[in-house]
CSV table of C-alpha atoms in Angstrom, one decimal:
chain,number,residue,atom,x,y,z
A,1,ILE,CA,53.5,52.3,23.4
A,2,TYR,CA,55.7,50.8,20.6
A,3,PHE,CA,56.0,52.4,17.2
A,4,GLU,CA,57.7,50.8,14.2
A,5,PRO,CA,60.7,52.9,13.3
A,6,GLU,CA,60.3,54.9,10.1
A,7,LEU,CA,62.5,53.8,7.2
A,8,ASP,CA,65.0,56.3,6.0
A,9,LYS,CA,64.0,56.7,2.4
A,10,SER,CA,66.5,59.4,1.6
A,11,ASN,CA,69.3,57.0,0.7
A,12,PRO,CA,68.0,53.9,-1.2
A,13,ARG,CA,70.4,51.1,-1.9
A,14,TYR,CA,69.3,51.0,-5.5
A,15,PRO,CA,68.8,54.7,-6.5
A,16,ASP,CA,68.8,53.9,-10.2
A,17,ILE,CA,66.0,51.3,-10.0
A,18,ILE,CA,62.5,52.7,-10.2
A,19,LEU,CA,59.7,50.1,-10.3
A,20,THR,CA,56.3,50.9,-11.7
A,21,ASP,CA,53.3,49.7,-9.8
A,22,ASP,CA,53.0,46.7,-12.2
A,23,GLU,CA,56.6,45.8,-11.7
A,24,LEU,CA,56.3,46.1,-8.0
A,25,GLU,CA,53.3,43.7,-8.1
A,26,LEU,CA,55.3,41.3,-10.3
A,27,LEU,CA,58.2,41.4,-7.8
A,28,ALA,CA,55.8,40.8,-4.9
A,29,LYS,CA,54.3,37.9,-6.7
A,30,LEU,CA,57.8,36.4,-7.3
A,31,VAL,CA,58.7,36.8,-3.6
A,32,TRP,CA,55.4,35.2,-2.6
A,33,VAL,CA,55.9,32.2,-5.0
A,34,GLU,CA,59.6,31.7,-4.1
A,35,ALA,CA,59.5,32.5,-0.4
A,36,GLN,CA,56.0,32.7,1.2
A,37,GLY,CA,56.9,30.0,3.7
A,38,GLU,CA,60.2,31.6,4.7
A,39,SER,CA,60.8,34.2,7.4
A,40,PHE,CA,60.5,37.9,6.7
A,41,GLU,CA,64.3,37.9,6.4
A,42,GLY,CA,64.2,35.2,3.8
A,43,GLN,CA,61.6,37.0,1.8
A,44,GLN,CA,63.6,40.2,1.9
A,45,ALA,CA,66.7,38.3,0.8
A,46,VAL,CA,64.8,37.0,-2.3
A,47,ALA,CA,63.7,40.5,-3.1
A,48,GLU,CA,67.3,41.6,-2.7
A,49,ILE,CA,68.4,38.9,-5.2
A,50,VAL,CA,66.1,40.3,-7.9
A,51,LEU,CA,67.2,43.9,-7.2
A,52,ASN,CA,70.9,42.9,-7.1
A,53,ARG,CA,70.4,41.3,-10.5
A,54,LEU,CA,68.8,44.5,-11.8
A,55,ALA,CA,71.8,46.5,-10.5
A,56,SER,CA,74.3,44.0,-11.9
A,57,PRO,CA,75.9,44.4,-15.4
A,58,HIS,CA,75.7,40.6,-15.7
A,59,PHE,CA,71.9,40.5,-15.9
A,60,PRO,CA,69.2,42.3,-17.9
A,61,ASP,CA,68.4,45.9,-16.9
A,62,ASN,CA,64.6,45.4,-16.7
A,63,LEU,CA,62.5,43.5,-14.2
A,64,HIS,CA,60.6,41.5,-16.8
A,65,ASP,CA,63.7,40.0,-18.3
A,66,VAL,CA,65.4,39.4,-15.0
A,67,ILE,CA,62.4,37.3,-13.8
A,68,TYR,CA,61.3,35.7,-17.1
A,69,GLY,CA,64.7,35.3,-18.7
A,70,GLU,CA,65.7,31.8,-19.7
A,71,GLY,CA,66.9,29.8,-16.8
A,72,GLN,CA,66.2,32.5,-14.2
A,73,PHE,CA,63.2,31.5,-12.0
A,74,ARG,CA,61.5,28.2,-12.5
A,75,SER,CA,58.5,29.5,-10.5
A,76,THR,CA,57.3,31.9,-13.2
A,77,LYS,CA,54.6,29.5,-14.3
A,78,TYR,CA,52.9,30.2,-10.9
A,79,LEU,CA,53.1,34.0,-11.0
A,80,ARG,CA,49.7,34.2,-12.7
A,81,THR,CA,47.9,32.8,-9.6
A,82,ALA,CA,50.2,34.3,-6.9
A,83,ASP,CA,48.5,36.2,-4.2
A,84,PRO,CA,51.0,38.4,-2.5
A,85,ASN,CA,50.1,40.2,0.8
A,86,GLN,CA,51.6,43.2,2.7
A,87,THR,CA,54.5,41.0,3.9
A,88,GLN,CA,55.9,40.7,0.4
A,89,TYR,CA,55.6,44.4,-0.3
A,90,ASP,CA,57.2,45.2,3.1
A,91,ALA,CA,60.1,42.8,2.2
A,92,ILE,CA,60.6,44.6,-1.1
A,93,GLU,CA,60.6,48.0,0.7
A,94,MET,CA,63.2,46.8,3.2
A,95,ALA,CA,65.3,45.3,0.4
A,96,TYR,CA,65.2,48.7,-1.4
A,97,TYR,CA,65.8,51.0,1.6
A,98,GLY,CA,67.6,48.7,4.1
A,99,PRO,CA,69.0,47.6,6.4
A,100,ASN,CA,70.0,45.0,3.8
A,101,ILE,CA,70.7,41.4,4.4
A,102,LEU,CA,72.8,40.4,1.4
A,103,PRO,CA,75.8,42.0,-0.3
A,104,GLU,CA,75.0,43.4,-3.7
A,105,ASP,CA,77.0,40.7,-5.5
A,106,VAL,CA,74.9,37.9,-4.1
A,107,VAL,CA,72.6,37.2,-7.1
A,108,TYR,CA,71.7,33.5,-6.8
A,109,PHE,CA,69.6,31.4,-4.5
A,110,GLY,CA,68.2,27.9,-4.5
A,111,GLN,CA,67.3,25.0,-2.2
A,112,GLY,CA,71.0,24.0,-2.5
A,113,PRO,CA,74.1,25.9,-3.6
A,114,ILE,CA,74.0,27.2,-7.2
A,115,ASN,CA,77.8,27.4,-7.3
A,116,ASP,CA,80.8,27.1,-4.9
A,117,LEU,CA,80.6,30.8,-3.9
A,118,VAL,CA,78.1,30.4,-1.1
A,119,TRP,CA,77.3,33.5,1.0
A,120,GLY,CA,75.1,31.6,3.4
A,121,ARG,CA,71.7,30.1,4.2
A,122,ILE,CA,68.4,31.7,5.3
A,123,GLY,CA,65.7,29.1,6.0
A,124,GLY,CA,65.4,26.8,3.1
A,125,HIS,CA,67.5,28.8,0.7
A,126,VAL,CA,71.2,28.9,0.0
A,127,PHE,CA,72.4,32.3,-1.3
A,128,CYS,CA,75.5,32.5,-3.7
A,129,TYR,CA,77.7,35.2,-5.1
A,130,TYR,CA,78.0,35.8,-8.9
A,131,GLU,CA,80.4,33.3,-10.5
């Protein structure tokens, strides 16, 4: 019999980031819109990008402004109709508690490089460090 290992929730990567239920739903919707066709690893990486931005001094310190800020995510117009499922919530939980995929200073992703500081590619997304 196989049992999924329990996440160690005693040492979160982002201890200062506490999301409300509404914020968690917003993040799940963003992950769904941006990465629903990607692997679980790719979905977790997108969640990590948002959490890395929240933890960074270079971005706003609240989820709404990180997601809806000018020039941040072009997909926000689709969030209203997004239909996240358990996969997106699991990806967020893994992003929060680990094991993590991206370094904390990787804060950009796109279908191509956003800048010359490329961390790597997961599926259809290229992930980049802060400039």
